[in-house]
PDB file of C-alpha atoms and ligand atoms in Angstrom:
ATOM      1  CA  MET G  21     -19.145   7.075   4.168  1.00  0.00           C
ATOM      2  CA  VAL G  22     -20.306   3.464   4.166  1.00  0.00           C
ATOM      3  CA  THR G  23     -19.006   1.393   7.091  1.00  0.00           C
ATOM      4  CA  VAL G  24     -17.127  -1.662   5.849  1.00  0.00           C
ATOM      5  CA  SER G  25     -17.445  -4.848   7.913  1.00  0.00           C
ATOM      6  CA  ASP G  26     -14.290  -6.530   9.214  1.00  0.00           C
ATOM      7  CA  SER G  27     -15.020  -9.701   7.231  1.00  0.00           C
ATOM      8  CA  GLU G  28     -14.621  -7.726   3.989  1.00  0.00           C
ATOM      9  CA  LEU G  29     -11.073  -6.622   4.811  1.00  0.00           C
ATOM     10  CA  LEU G  30      -7.802  -8.044   3.461  1.00  0.00           C
ATOM     11  CA  PHE G  31      -6.282  -8.250   6.970  1.00  0.00           C
ATOM     12  CA  PRO G  32      -7.246  -7.148  10.507  1.00  0.00           C
ATOM     13  CA  ARG G  33      -7.558  -3.400  11.184  1.00  0.00           C
ATOM     14  CA  SER G  34      -5.332  -3.765  14.249  1.00  0.00           C
ATOM     15  CA  PHE G  35      -2.254  -4.096  11.987  1.00  0.00           C
ATOM     16  CA  ILE G  36      -2.466  -0.369  11.221  1.00  0.00           C
ATOM     17  CA  PRO G  37      -0.691   1.748  13.876  1.00  0.00           C
ATOM     18  CA  ALA G  38      -3.285   3.587  15.995  1.00  0.00           C
ATOM     19  CA  ALA G  39      -1.272   6.845  16.049  1.00  0.00           C
ATOM     20  CA  LEU G  40      -1.663   7.291  12.293  1.00  0.00           C
ATOM     21  CA  HIS G  41      -5.439   7.697  12.479  1.00  0.00           C
ATOM     22  CA  GLU G  42      -5.062  11.076  14.204  1.00  0.00           C
ATOM     23  CA  ARG G  43      -2.272  12.287  11.918  1.00  0.00           C
ATOM     24  CA  VAL G  44      -4.138  11.930   8.624  1.00  0.00           C
ATOM     25  CA  GLY G  45      -6.899  14.382   9.590  1.00  0.00           C
ATOM     26  CA  PRO G  46     -10.609  13.965  10.307  1.00  0.00           C
ATOM     27  CA  ASP G  47     -11.632  13.597   6.638  1.00  0.00           C
ATOM     28  CA  ILE G  48      -9.533  10.446   6.076  1.00  0.00           C
ATOM     29  CA  GLU G  49     -10.042   6.887   7.301  1.00  0.00           C
ATOM     30  CA  ILE G  50      -7.113   4.432   7.153  1.00  0.00           C
ATOM     31  CA  ARG G  51      -8.017   0.775   6.865  1.00  0.00           C
ATOM     32  CA  PRO G  52      -7.036  -2.433   5.058  1.00  0.00           C
ATOM     33  CA  LEU G  53      -8.249  -2.750   1.460  1.00  0.00           C
ATOM     34  CA  ALA G  54     -11.818  -4.086   1.281  1.00  0.00           C
ATOM     35  CA  GLU G  55     -13.392  -6.450  -1.225  1.00  0.00           C
ATOM     36  CA  SER G  56     -15.872  -3.696  -2.150  1.00  0.00           C
ATOM     37  CA  ASP G  57     -13.193  -1.061  -2.876  1.00  0.00           C
ATOM     38  CA  TYR G  58     -13.672  -1.714  -6.591  1.00  0.00           C
ATOM     39  CA  THR G  59     -16.612   0.690  -6.292  1.00  0.00           C
ATOM     40  CA  ARG G  60     -14.580   3.313  -4.404  1.00  0.00           C
ATOM     41  CA  GLY G  61     -12.314   4.346  -7.264  1.00  0.00           C
ATOM     42  CA  HIS G  62      -9.420   1.950  -6.688  1.00  0.00           C
ATOM     43  CA  PHE G  63      -8.574   1.838 -10.421  1.00  0.00           C
ATOM     44  CA  GLN G  64      -8.936   5.588 -11.004  1.00  0.00           C
ATOM     45  CA  LEU G  65      -6.488   6.077  -8.133  1.00  0.00           C
ATOM     46  CA  LEU G  66      -3.939   3.625  -9.564  1.00  0.00           C
ATOM     47  CA  THR G  67      -3.735   5.628 -12.806  1.00  0.00           C
ATOM     48  CA  VAL G  68      -1.527   8.203 -11.008  1.00  0.00           C
ATOM     49  CA  LEU G  69       1.040   5.421 -10.850  1.00  0.00           C
ATOM     50  CA  THR G  70       0.815   3.740 -14.244  1.00  0.00           C
ATOM     51  CA  GLU G  71      -1.684   2.415 -16.764  1.00  0.00           C
ATOM     52  CA  ALA G  72      -4.338   0.631 -14.717  1.00  0.00           C
ATOM     53  CA  PRO G  73      -7.117  -0.570 -16.995  1.00  0.00           C
ATOM     54  CA  ALA G  74     -10.104  -1.634 -14.907  1.00  0.00           C
ATOM     55  CA  ILE G  75     -10.815  -5.346 -14.651  1.00  0.00           C
ATOM     56  CA  SER G  76     -14.318  -6.761 -14.154  1.00  0.00           C
ATOM     57  CA  PRO G  77     -15.804  -6.695 -10.631  1.00  0.00           C
ATOM     58  CA  GLU G  78     -15.754 -10.514 -10.623  1.00  0.00           C
ATOM     59  CA  ARG G  79     -12.042 -10.615 -11.505  1.00  0.00           C
ATOM     60  CA  TYR G  80     -11.372  -8.001  -8.813  1.00  0.00           C
ATOM     61  CA  VAL G  81     -13.039 -10.124  -6.146  1.00  0.00           C
ATOM     62  CA  GLU G  82     -11.244 -13.239  -7.395  1.00  0.00           C
ATOM     63  CA  ARG G  83      -7.850 -11.472  -7.202  1.00  0.00           C
ATOM     64  CA  PHE G  84      -8.698 -10.001  -3.773  1.00  0.00           C
ATOM     65  CA  ARG G  85      -9.659 -13.425  -2.389  1.00  0.00           C
ATOM     66  CA  SER G  86      -6.556 -15.116  -3.812  1.00  0.00           C
ATOM     67  CA  MET G  87      -4.408 -12.517  -2.021  1.00  0.00           C
ATOM     68  CA  LYS G  88      -6.347 -12.930   1.215  1.00  0.00           C
ATOM     69  CA  ALA G  89      -5.898 -16.711   1.005  1.00  0.00           C
ATOM     70  CA  CYS G  90      -2.094 -16.234   1.145  1.00  0.00           C
ATOM     71  CA  LYS G  91      -1.776 -16.100   4.907  1.00  0.00           C
ATOM     72  CA  ASP G  92       0.380 -13.292   6.361  1.00  0.00           C
ATOM     73  CA  THR G  93       1.581 -12.164   2.918  1.00  0.00           C
ATOM     74  CA  TYR G  94      -0.369  -9.312   1.294  1.00  0.00           C
ATOM     75  CA  TYR G  95      -1.070  -6.090   3.167  1.00  0.00           C
ATOM     76  CA  THR G  96      -2.712  -3.356   1.092  1.00  0.00           C
ATOM     77  CA  VAL G  97      -3.547  -0.218   3.062  1.00  0.00           C
ATOM     78  CA  ALA G  98      -6.224   2.174   1.790  1.00  0.00           C
ATOM     79  CA  PHE G  99      -6.926   5.792   2.756  1.00  0.00           C
ATOM     80  CA  ILE G 100     -10.589   6.703   2.283  1.00  0.00           C
ATOM     81  CA  HIS G 101     -11.823  10.275   1.846  1.00  0.00           C
ATOM     82  CA  LYS G 102     -14.838  10.148   4.167  1.00  0.00           C
ATOM     83  CA  PRO G 103     -17.011  12.874   2.523  1.00  0.00           C
ATOM     84  CA  THR G 104     -16.890  11.115  -0.876  1.00  0.00           C
ATOM     85  CA  ASP G 105     -16.282   7.499   0.248  1.00  0.00           C
ATOM     86  CA  LYS G 106     -13.474   7.239  -2.344  1.00  0.00           C
ATOM     87  CA  LEU G 107      -9.945   5.833  -2.081  1.00  0.00           C
ATOM     88  CA  VAL G 108      -7.370   8.644  -2.151  1.00  0.00           C
ATOM     89  CA  ALA G 109      -4.205   6.713  -1.277  1.00  0.00           C
ATOM     90  CA  VAL G 110      -3.246   3.074  -1.513  1.00  0.00           C
ATOM     91  CA  GLY G 111      -0.110   0.955  -1.162  1.00  0.00           C
ATOM     92  CA  THR G 112       1.001  -2.593  -0.477  1.00  0.00           C
ATOM     93  CA  VAL G 113       3.670  -4.380   1.498  1.00  0.00           C
ATOM     94  CA  PHE G 114       4.226  -7.951   0.374  1.00  0.00           C
ATOM     95  CA  ILE G 115       6.004 -10.273   2.836  1.00  0.00           C
ATOM     96  CA  GLU G 116       8.601 -12.583   1.291  1.00  0.00           C
ATOM     97  CA  ARG G 117       9.832 -15.615   3.230  1.00  0.00           C
ATOM     98  CA  LYS G 118      13.476 -16.545   2.660  1.00  0.00           C
ATOM     99  CA  PHE G 119      15.876 -19.408   3.416  1.00  0.00           C
ATOM    100  CA  LEU G 120      18.620 -16.811   3.920  1.00  0.00           C
ATOM    101  CA  ARG G 121      19.211 -14.948   7.152  1.00  0.00           C
ATOM    102  CA  GLY G 122      18.015 -17.806   9.305  1.00  0.00           C
ATOM    103  CA  ALA G 123      14.753 -18.114   7.352  1.00  0.00           C
ATOM    104  CA  GLY G 124      14.297 -14.342   7.500  1.00  0.00           C
ATOM    105  CA  VAL G 125      11.452 -12.314   6.010  1.00  0.00           C
ATOM    106  CA  VAL G 126      11.620  -9.216   3.806  1.00  0.00           C
ATOM    107  CA  GLY G 127       8.932  -6.629   3.109  1.00  0.00           C
ATOM    108  CA  HIS G 128       8.503  -5.370  -0.461  1.00  0.00           C
ATOM    109  CA  ILE G 129       6.641  -2.065  -0.797  1.00  0.00           C
ATOM    110  CA  GLU G 130       4.684  -1.881  -4.042  1.00  0.00           C
ATOM    111  CA  ASP G 131       2.185   0.281  -5.922  1.00  0.00           C
ATOM    112  CA  ILE G 132       2.124   3.449  -3.860  1.00  0.00           C
ATOM    113  CA  ALA G 133      -0.438   5.933  -5.154  1.00  0.00           C
ATOM    114  CA  VAL G 134      -1.812   9.181  -3.690  1.00  0.00           C
ATOM    115  CA  SER G 135      -4.511  10.929  -5.736  1.00  0.00           C
ATOM    116  CA  SER G 136      -3.311  14.141  -7.401  1.00  0.00           C
ATOM    117  CA  SER G 137      -5.714  16.318  -5.413  1.00  0.00           C
ATOM    118  CA  MET G 138      -4.381  14.920  -2.105  1.00  0.00           C
ATOM    119  CA  GLN G 139      -0.637  15.008  -2.827  1.00  0.00           C
ATOM    120  CA  GLY G 140       1.436  17.188  -0.519  1.00  0.00           C
ATOM    121  CA  ARG G 141      -0.726  16.455   2.579  1.00  0.00           C
ATOM    122  CA  ARG G 142       1.788  13.889   3.894  1.00  0.00           C
ATOM    123  CA  LEU G 143      -0.594  11.032   3.105  1.00  0.00           C
ATOM    124  CA  GLY G 144       2.238   9.353   1.145  1.00  0.00           C
ATOM    125  CA  LEU G 145       4.498   9.565   4.176  1.00  0.00           C
ATOM    126  CA  TYR G 146       1.825   8.158   6.528  1.00  0.00           C
ATOM    127  CA  LEU G 147       1.041   5.405   4.040  1.00  0.00           C
ATOM    128  CA  ILE G 148       4.716   4.375   3.960  1.00  0.00           C
ATOM    129  CA  ASN G 149       4.824   4.601   7.786  1.00  0.00           C
ATOM    130  CA  SER G 150       1.881   2.185   8.011  1.00  0.00           C
ATOM    131  CA  LEU G 151       3.446  -0.334   5.585  1.00  0.00           C
ATOM    132  CA  GLU G 152       6.802  -0.069   7.341  1.00  0.00           C
ATOM    133  CA  GLU G 153       5.156  -0.808  10.684  1.00  0.00           C
ATOM    134  CA  ILE G 154       3.327  -3.821   9.241  1.00  0.00           C
ATOM    135  CA  ALA G 155       6.682  -5.119   7.891  1.00  0.00           C
ATOM    136  CA  ARG G 156       8.328  -4.554  11.267  1.00  0.00           C
ATOM    137  CA  SER G 157       5.590  -6.340  13.187  1.00  0.00           C
ATOM    138  CA  SER G 158       5.685  -9.194  10.637  1.00  0.00           C
ATOM    139  CA  GLY G 159       9.310  -9.795  11.669  1.00  0.00           C
ATOM    140  CA  CYS G 160      10.977  -8.397   8.518  1.00  0.00           C
ATOM    141  CA  TYR G 161      14.679  -7.574   8.836  1.00  0.00           C
ATOM    142  CA  LYS G 162      14.335  -4.976   6.051  1.00  0.00           C
ATOM    143  CA  VAL G 163      11.799  -3.382   3.763  1.00  0.00           C
ATOM    144  CA  ILE G 164      12.722  -2.508   0.167  1.00  0.00           C
ATOM    145  CA  LEU G 165      11.169  -0.914  -2.925  1.00  0.00           C
ATOM    146  CA  ASP G 166      11.886   0.200  -6.499  1.00  0.00           C
ATOM    147  CA  CYS G 167      11.120   3.746  -7.602  1.00  0.00           C
ATOM    148  CA  SER G 168      11.902   6.361 -10.235  1.00  0.00           C
ATOM    149  CA  LYS G 169      14.764   8.816  -9.754  1.00  0.00           C
ATOM    150  CA  ASP G 170      12.185  11.598  -9.241  1.00  0.00           C
ATOM    151  CA  ASN G 171      10.726   9.802  -6.223  1.00  0.00           C
ATOM    152  CA  ILE G 172      14.059   9.257  -4.447  1.00  0.00           C
ATOM    153  CA  PRO G 173      13.695  12.470  -2.352  1.00  0.00           C
ATOM    154  CA  PHE G 174      10.228  11.355  -1.197  1.00  0.00           C
ATOM    155  CA  TYR G 175      11.508   7.978  -0.014  1.00  0.00           C
ATOM    156  CA  GLU G 176      14.519   9.616   1.622  1.00  0.00           C
ATOM    157  CA  LYS G 177      12.046  11.776   3.587  1.00  0.00           C
ATOM    158  CA  CYS G 178      10.426   8.495   4.634  1.00  0.00           C
ATOM    159  CA  GLY G 179      13.797   7.282   5.974  1.00  0.00           C
ATOM    160  CA  PHE G 180      14.918   5.045   3.082  1.00  0.00           C
ATOM    161  CA  GLN G 181      18.462   4.981   1.642  1.00  0.00           C
ATOM    162  CA  LEU G 182      19.534   4.419  -1.952  1.00  0.00           C
ATOM    163  CA  LYS G 183      20.959   0.870  -2.379  1.00  0.00           C
ATOM    164  CA  GLU G 184      21.803  -1.344  -5.378  1.00  0.00           C
ATOM    165  CA  TYR G 185      20.113  -1.137  -8.820  1.00  0.00           C
ATOM    166  CA  GLU G 186      16.848  -2.449 -10.217  1.00  0.00           C
ATOM    167  CA  MET G 187      16.888  -4.920 -13.149  1.00  0.00           C
ATOM    168  CA  ALA G 188      13.812  -5.915 -15.174  1.00  0.00           C
ATOM    169  CA  LEU G 189      12.846  -8.334 -17.936  1.00  0.00           C
ATOM    170  CA  TYR G 190       9.411  -7.707 -19.377  1.00  0.00           C
ATOM    171  CA  PHE G 191       7.285 -10.416 -21.036  1.00  0.00           C
TER     172      PHE G 191
HETATM  173  N1  ACO Z 220      10.403  15.135  -4.743  1.00  0.00           N
HETATM  174  C1  ACO Z 220      10.870  15.728  -3.603  1.00  0.00           C
HETATM  175  N2  ACO Z 220      10.211  15.687  -2.422  1.00  0.00           N
HETATM  176  C2  ACO Z 220       9.017  15.071  -2.395  1.00  0.00           C
HETATM  177  C3  ACO Z 220       8.443  14.458  -3.548  1.00  0.00           C
HETATM  178  C4  ACO Z 220       9.198  14.495  -4.759  1.00  0.00           C
HETATM  179  N3  ACO Z 220       8.769  13.901  -5.884  1.00  0.00           N
HETATM  180  N4  ACO Z 220       7.247  13.932  -3.213  1.00  0.00           N
HETATM  181  C5  ACO Z 220       7.076  14.210  -1.903  1.00  0.00           C
HETATM  182  N5  ACO Z 220       8.141  14.887  -1.418  1.00  0.00           N
HETATM  183  C6  ACO Z 220       8.363  15.339  -0.044  1.00  0.00           C
HETATM  184  C7  ACO Z 220       7.305  16.323   0.435  1.00  0.00           C
HETATM  185  O1  ACO Z 220       7.635  17.642   0.081  1.00  0.00           O
HETATM  186  C8  ACO Z 220       7.312  16.084   1.934  1.00  0.00           C
HETATM  187  O2  ACO Z 220       8.418  16.755   2.481  1.00  0.00           O
HETATM  188  P1  ACO Z 220       8.321  17.513   3.917  1.00  0.00           P
HETATM  189  O3  ACO Z 220       8.200  16.423   4.940  1.00  0.00           O
HETATM  190  O4  ACO Z 220       9.604  18.248   4.025  1.00  0.00           O
HETATM  191  O5  ACO Z 220       7.113  18.358   3.865  1.00  0.00           O
HETATM  192  C9  ACO Z 220       7.598  14.578   2.055  1.00  0.00           C
HETATM  193  O6  ACO Z 220       8.238  14.206   0.817  1.00  0.00           O
HETATM  194  C10 ACO Z 220       6.341  13.751   2.227  1.00  0.00           C
HETATM  195  O7  ACO Z 220       5.482  14.040   1.136  1.00  0.00           O
HETATM  196  P2  ACO Z 220       3.955  13.622   1.074  1.00  0.00           P
HETATM  197  O8  ACO Z 220       3.079  14.830   1.176  1.00  0.00           O
HETATM  198  O9  ACO Z 220       3.706  12.534   2.051  1.00  0.00           O
HETATM  199  O10 ACO Z 220       3.880  13.043  -0.406  1.00  0.00           O
HETATM  200  P3  ACO Z 220       2.560  12.662  -1.199  1.00  0.00           P
HETATM  201  O11 ACO Z 220       1.418  12.382  -0.297  1.00  0.00           O
HETATM  202  O12 ACO Z 220       2.353  13.664  -2.261  1.00  0.00           O
HETATM  203  O13 ACO Z 220       2.975  11.252  -1.858  1.00  0.00           O
HETATM  204  C11 ACO Z 220       3.884  10.186  -3.798  1.00  0.00           C
HETATM  205  C12 ACO Z 220       4.155  11.137  -2.624  1.00  0.00           C
HETATM  206  C13 ACO Z 220       3.468   8.818  -3.261  1.00  0.00           C
HETATM  207  C14 ACO Z 220       5.163  10.024  -4.609  1.00  0.00           C
HETATM  208  C15 ACO Z 220       2.737  10.805  -4.631  1.00  0.00           C
HETATM  209  O14 ACO Z 220       3.157  12.031  -5.169  1.00  0.00           O
HETATM  210  C16 ACO Z 220       2.249   9.915  -5.792  1.00  0.00           C
HETATM  211  O15 ACO Z 220       1.343   9.099  -5.607  1.00  0.00           O
HETATM  212  N6  ACO Z 220       2.819  10.086  -6.995  1.00  0.00           N
HETATM  213  C17 ACO Z 220       2.366   9.392  -8.206  1.00  0.00           C
HETATM  214  C18 ACO Z 220       2.573   7.886  -8.134  1.00  0.00           C
HETATM  215  C19 ACO Z 220       3.971   7.484  -7.716  1.00  0.00           C
HETATM  216  O16 ACO Z 220       4.971   7.971  -8.240  1.00  0.00           O
HETATM  217  N7  ACO Z 220       4.043   6.539  -6.742  1.00  0.00           N
HETATM  218  C20 ACO Z 220       5.293   6.004  -6.215  1.00  0.00           C
HETATM  219  C21 ACO Z 220       5.766   4.899  -7.090  1.00  0.00           C
HETATM  220  S1  ACO Z 220       7.115   3.971  -6.386  1.00  0.00           S
HETATM  221  C22 ACO Z 220       6.400   2.587  -5.635  1.00  0.00           C
HETATM  222  O17 ACO Z 220       5.228   2.335  -5.806  1.00  0.00           O
HETATM  223  C23 ACO Z 220       7.264   1.711  -4.745  1.00  0.00           C
END
């Protein structure tokens, strides 16, 4: 596995709870997404979630840097399979600042993907745990997400409760 320098990361490593490193097993490293993760199968991994046509490496870096420039907002956590140096799980918590609730902040969990060969190893659960902890330490009063009916039992196992309905308008 190639060691990624701290300057390449979306946010500081210290945001990821230390206890999770032991739980995922010795073959997995948990760290923030890195600018070079384009080459570690980020797009192949996202196809378990939805259509994820690859963009150019330049566009990837541009998007990565625009997210990093939004201070204290985007936290994408990546799980790397050390023997192959490939991403096997990824997910994001996006921090929304509100006027409501005394200028409160809300965490939105988005784009959770665990590679098919790694599903059932609790990586999904640990990924959600890491995003939840980042939301908590960012001062969020809640963390929310949208998912399919089939994934409700998974999120219930992660401690979430069913609330409200999702609406969408596609362009
Ligand atoms: N139905 C019922 N239970 C489930 C399901 C399911 N679909 N998926 C996981 N679980 C249970 C597991 O059995 C386990 O239970 P246990 O604690 O009793 O053993 C617990 O939930 C934790 O499971 P993990 O092993 O952590 O789940 P996994 O690593 O396989 O990740 C995930 C689950 C993320 C849904 C994965 O299967 C995946 O990537 N699927 C394809 C993409 C996807 O649907 N992503 C979520 C989109 S929603 C969003 O992005 C906000």
